[in-house]
Amino acid sequence: MVKIRLSRYGSKHNPHYRIVVADARRPRDGGYIDNLGHYDPRKTSENYLVVNVESAREWLKKGAQPTLTAKRLLKASGVYNQ
């Protein structure tokens, strides 16, 4: 199954996440199919959440299943508002 989920990057005690489309069998920080955007949970800048809305909608139409956190972030960015 293809999932939309978060992949961690950044240094120790400074988490940043990529919002990615990946095979569910891959490790969290392993390879991914497509990068949809990024998220900074500490909100250190104005652009703490950036999502490619068109690409995210396409992957959802193809059947990609978002995790709970990814779904919350996609709703916040307006992917589900049509």
CSV table of N, CA and C in Angstrom, one decimal:
chain,number,residue,atom,x,y,z
A,1,MET,N,0.8,-1.2,0.0
A,1,MET,CA,0.0,0.0,0.0
A,1,MET,C,0.9,1.2,0.0
A,2,VAL,N,0.4,2.3,-0.7
A,2,VAL,CA,1.1,3.5,-0.7
A,2,VAL,C,0.6,4.5,0.4
A,3,LYS,N,1.5,5.1,1.1
A,3,LYS,CA,1.0,6.0,2.2
A,3,LYS,C,1.6,7.3,2.1
A,4,ILE,N,0.9,8.3,2.6
A,4,ILE,CA,1.4,9.7,2.7
A,4,ILE,C,1.8,9.8,4.2
A,5,ARG,N,3.1,10.0,4.4
A,5,ARG,CA,3.5,10.1,5.8
A,5,ARG,C,4.7,11.0,6.0
A,6,LEU,N,5.2,11.2,7.2
A,6,LEU,CA,6.3,12.1,7.5
A,6,LEU,C,7.6,11.3,7.6
A,7,SER,N,8.6,11.9,7.1
A,7,SER,CA,10.0,11.4,7.1
A,7,SER,C,10.9,12.4,7.8
A,8,ARG,N,11.5,12.0,8.8
A,8,ARG,CA,12.3,13.0,9.6
A,8,ARG,C,13.7,13.3,9.0
A,9,TYR,N,14.0,14.5,9.1
A,9,TYR,CA,15.4,15.0,8.8
A,9,TYR,C,15.7,16.1,9.7
A,10,GLY,N,16.8,16.7,9.7
A,10,GLY,CA,17.2,17.7,10.6
A,10,GLY,C,18.2,17.1,11.7
A,11,SER,N,18.7,18.0,12.5
A,11,SER,CA,19.7,17.6,13.4
A,11,SER,C,19.1,17.1,14.7
A,12,LYS,N,19.9,16.7,15.7
A,12,LYS,CA,19.4,16.2,17.0
A,12,LYS,C,18.7,17.4,17.7
A,13,HIS,N,17.6,17.2,18.3
A,13,HIS,CA,16.8,18.2,19.0
A,13,HIS,C,16.3,19.3,18.1
A,14,ASN,N,16.3,19.1,16.8
A,14,ASN,CA,15.9,20.1,15.8
A,14,ASN,C,15.1,19.4,14.7
A,15,PRO,N,14.0,18.8,15.0
A,15,PRO,CA,13.3,18.0,14.0
A,15,PRO,C,12.7,18.8,12.9
A,16,HIS,N,12.8,18.3,11.7
A,16,HIS,CA,12.1,18.8,10.5
A,16,HIS,C,11.6,17.5,9.8
A,17,TYR,N,10.4,17.6,9.1
A,17,TYR,CA,9.8,16.5,8.5
A,17,TYR,C,9.5,16.8,7.1
A,18,ARG,N,9.7,15.8,6.2
A,18,ARG,CA,9.3,15.9,4.8
A,18,ARG,C,7.9,15.1,4.8
A,19,ILE,N,7.0,15.7,4.0
A,19,ILE,CA,5.7,15.0,3.8
A,19,ILE,C,5.9,14.2,2.5
A,20,VAL,N,6.0,12.9,2.6
A,20,VAL,CA,6.3,12.1,1.4
A,20,VAL,C,5.3,11.0,1.1
A,21,VAL,N,5.3,10.5,-0.1
A,21,VAL,CA,4.5,9.4,-0.5
A,21,VAL,C,5.5,8.2,-0.6
A,22,ALA,N,5.2,7.2,0.2
A,22,ALA,CA,6.1,6.0,0.2
A,22,ALA,C,5.4,4.7,0.3
A,23,ASP,N,6.0,3.6,0.0
A,23,ASP,CA,5.5,2.3,0.2
A,23,ASP,C,5.5,2.0,1.7
A,24,ALA,N,4.4,1.4,2.2
A,24,ALA,CA,4.2,1.2,3.6
A,24,ALA,C,5.3,0.3,4.2
A,25,ARG,N,5.9,-0.5,3.3
A,25,ARG,CA,6.9,-1.5,3.8
A,25,ARG,C,8.3,-0.9,3.9
A,26,ARG,N,8.5,0.4,3.5
A,26,ARG,CA,9.8,1.0,3.6
A,26,ARG,C,10.0,1.6,5.0
A,27,PRO,N,11.2,1.7,5.4
A,27,PRO,CA,11.5,2.3,6.7
A,27,PRO,C,11.1,3.8,6.7
A,28,ARG,N,10.9,4.4,7.9
A,28,ARG,CA,10.5,5.8,8.0
A,28,ARG,C,11.3,6.7,7.2
A,29,ASP,N,12.6,6.6,7.3
A,29,ASP,CA,13.5,7.6,6.7
A,29,ASP,C,14.1,7.0,5.4
A,30,GLY,N,13.5,5.9,4.9
A,30,GLY,CA,14.0,5.2,3.7
A,30,GLY,C,13.6,5.9,2.4
A,31,GLY,N,13.7,5.2,1.3
A,31,GLY,CA,13.4,5.8,0.1
A,31,GLY,C,11.9,6.1,-0.1
A,32,TYR,N,11.6,7.1,-0.9
A,32,TYR,CA,10.2,7.5,-1.1
A,32,TYR,C,9.9,7.7,-2.5
A,33,ILE,N,8.6,7.8,-2.9
A,33,ILE,CA,8.2,7.9,-4.3
A,33,ILE,C,8.2,9.4,-4.7
A,34,ASP,N,7.6,10.2,-3.8
A,34,ASP,CA,7.4,11.6,-4.2
A,34,ASP,C,7.5,12.5,-2.9
A,35,ASN,N,8.0,13.7,-3.0
A,35,ASN,CA,8.1,14.6,-1.9
A,35,ASN,C,7.0,15.6,-2.1
A,36,LEU,N,6.1,15.7,-1.1
A,36,LEU,CA,4.9,16.7,-1.2
A,36,LEU,C,5.2,18.0,-0.5
A,37,GLY,N,6.1,18.1,0.4
A,37,GLY,CA,6.4,19.3,1.1
A,37,GLY,C,7.2,19.1,2.3
A,38,HIS,N,7.2,20.0,3.2
A,38,HIS,CA,7.9,19.9,4.5
A,38,HIS,C,7.1,20.5,5.6
A,39,TYR,N,7.5,20.2,6.9
A,39,TYR,CA,6.9,20.6,8.1
A,39,TYR,C,7.9,20.8,9.2
A,40,ASP,N,7.8,22.0,9.9
A,40,ASP,CA,8.7,22.3,11.0
A,40,ASP,C,7.8,22.3,12.2
A,41,PRO,N,7.8,21.3,13.1
A,41,PRO,CA,6.9,21.3,14.3
A,41,PRO,C,7.2,22.4,15.3
A,42,ARG,N,8.4,22.9,15.3
A,42,ARG,CA,8.7,24.0,16.3
A,42,ARG,C,8.3,25.4,15.8
A,43,LYS,N,7.9,25.5,14.5
A,43,LYS,CA,7.4,26.7,13.9
A,43,LYS,C,8.4,27.8,14.1
A,44,THR,N,9.6,27.6,13.7
A,44,THR,CA,10.7,28.6,13.8
A,44,THR,C,10.7,29.6,12.7
A,45,SER,N,9.9,29.4,11.7
A,45,SER,CA,9.8,30.4,10.6
A,45,SER,C,8.3,30.5,10.2
A,46,GLU,N,8.0,31.5,9.3
A,46,GLU,CA,6.7,31.7,8.8
A,46,GLU,C,6.2,30.5,7.9
A,47,ASN,N,7.2,29.9,7.2
A,47,ASN,CA,6.9,28.8,6.3
A,47,ASN,C,7.1,27.5,7.0
A,48,TYR,N,6.4,27.3,8.1
A,48,TYR,CA,6.7,26.0,8.8
A,48,TYR,C,5.9,24.8,8.2
A,49,LEU,N,4.9,25.1,7.4
A,49,LEU,CA,4.2,24.1,6.6
A,49,LEU,C,4.1,24.4,5.2
A,50,VAL,N,4.7,23.7,4.3
A,50,VAL,CA,4.6,23.9,2.9
A,50,VAL,C,4.2,22.6,2.2
A,51,VAL,N,3.1,22.6,1.5
A,51,VAL,CA,2.5,21.4,0.8
A,51,VAL,C,2.2,21.7,-0.6
A,52,ASN,N,2.6,20.8,-1.5
A,52,ASN,CA,2.2,20.9,-2.9
A,52,ASN,C,0.8,20.4,-3.0
A,53,VAL,N,-0.2,21.2,-3.0
A,53,VAL,CA,-1.6,20.8,-2.9
A,53,VAL,C,-2.0,20.0,-4.1
A,54,GLU,N,-1.7,20.4,-5.3
A,54,GLU,CA,-2.1,19.7,-6.5
A,54,GLU,C,-1.6,18.2,-6.5
A,55,SER,N,-0.3,18.1,-6.2
A,55,SER,CA,0.3,16.8,-6.2
A,55,SER,C,-0.3,15.9,-5.1
A,56,ALA,N,-0.6,16.5,-3.9
A,56,ALA,CA,-1.2,15.7,-2.8
A,56,ALA,C,-2.6,15.2,-3.2
A,57,ARG,N,-3.4,16.1,-3.9
A,57,ARG,CA,-4.7,15.7,-4.3
A,57,ARG,C,-4.6,14.5,-5.4
A,58,GLU,N,-3.6,14.6,-6.2
A,58,GLU,CA,-3.5,13.5,-7.2
A,58,GLU,C,-3.1,12.2,-6.6
A,59,TRP,N,-2.3,12.2,-5.6
A,59,TRP,CA,-1.9,11.0,-4.9
A,59,TRP,C,-3.1,10.4,-4.1
A,60,LEU,N,-3.9,11.3,-3.5
A,60,LEU,CA,-5.1,10.9,-2.8
A,60,LEU,C,-6.1,10.2,-3.8
A,61,LYS,N,-6.2,10.8,-5.0
A,61,LYS,CA,-7.1,10.2,-6.0
A,61,LYS,C,-6.6,8.9,-6.4
A,62,LYS,N,-5.3,8.7,-6.5
A,62,LYS,CA,-4.7,7.4,-6.8
A,62,LYS,C,-4.9,6.3,-5.8
A,63,GLY,N,-5.3,6.7,-4.5
A,63,GLY,CA,-5.5,5.8,-3.5
A,63,GLY,C,-4.5,5.8,-2.3
A,64,ALA,N,-3.6,6.8,-2.3
A,64,ALA,CA,-2.6,6.8,-1.2
A,64,ALA,C,-3.4,7.1,0.1
A,65,GLN,N,-3.0,6.4,1.2
A,65,GLN,CA,-3.6,6.6,2.5
A,65,GLN,C,-2.7,7.4,3.4
A,66,PRO,N,-3.2,8.6,3.8
A,66,PRO,CA,-2.4,9.4,4.7
A,66,PRO,C,-2.4,8.9,6.2
A,67,THR,N,-1.4,9.0,6.9
A,67,THR,CA,-1.4,8.7,8.3
A,67,THR,C,-2.2,9.8,9.0
A,68,LEU,N,-2.4,9.6,10.3
A,68,LEU,CA,-3.2,10.6,11.1
A,68,LEU,C,-2.6,12.0,11.1
A,69,THR,N,-1.3,12.0,11.3
A,69,THR,CA,-0.6,13.3,11.4
A,69,THR,C,-0.5,13.9,10.0
A,70,ALA,N,-0.2,13.1,9.0
A,70,ALA,CA,-0.2,13.7,7.6
A,70,ALA,C,-1.6,14.2,7.2
A,71,LYS,N,-2.6,13.5,7.6
A,71,LYS,CA,-4.0,13.9,7.3
A,71,LYS,C,-4.3,15.3,7.9
A,72,ARG,N,-3.9,15.4,9.2
A,72,ARG,CA,-4.1,16.7,9.9
A,72,ARG,C,-3.3,17.8,9.2
A,73,LEU,N,-2.1,17.6,8.8
A,73,LEU,CA,-1.3,18.6,8.1
A,73,LEU,C,-1.9,18.9,6.7
A,74,LEU,N,-2.4,17.9,6.0
A,74,LEU,CA,-3.0,18.2,4.7
A,74,LEU,C,-4.3,19.0,4.8
A,75,LYS,N,-5.1,18.7,5.9
A,75,LYS,CA,-6.3,19.5,6.1
A,75,LYS,C,-5.9,21.0,6.4
A,76,ALA,N,-4.8,21.2,7.2
A,76,ALA,CA,-4.4,22.5,7.5
A,76,ALA,C,-3.9,23.3,6.3
A,77,SER,N,-3.4,22.6,5.3
A,77,SER,CA,-2.9,23.3,4.1
A,77,SER,C,-3.9,23.4,3.1
A,78,GLY,N,-5.1,22.9,3.2
A,78,GLY,CA,-6.2,23.1,2.3
A,78,GLY,C,-6.3,22.0,1.2
A,79,VAL,N,-5.7,20.9,1.4
A,79,VAL,CA,-5.8,19.8,0.4
A,79,VAL,C,-7.3,19.3,0.3
A,80,TYR,N,-8.0,19.2,1.4
A,80,TYR,CA,-9.3,18.6,1.4
A,80,TYR,C,-10.4,19.7,1.2
A,81,ASN,N,-10.0,21.0,1.1
A,81,ASN,CA,-11.0,22.0,0.8
A,81,ASN,C,-11.1,22.2,-0.7
A,82,GLN,N,-12.2,21.8,-1.3
A,82,GLN,CA,-12.3,22.0,-2.8
A,82,GLN,C,-13.4,22.9,-3.2
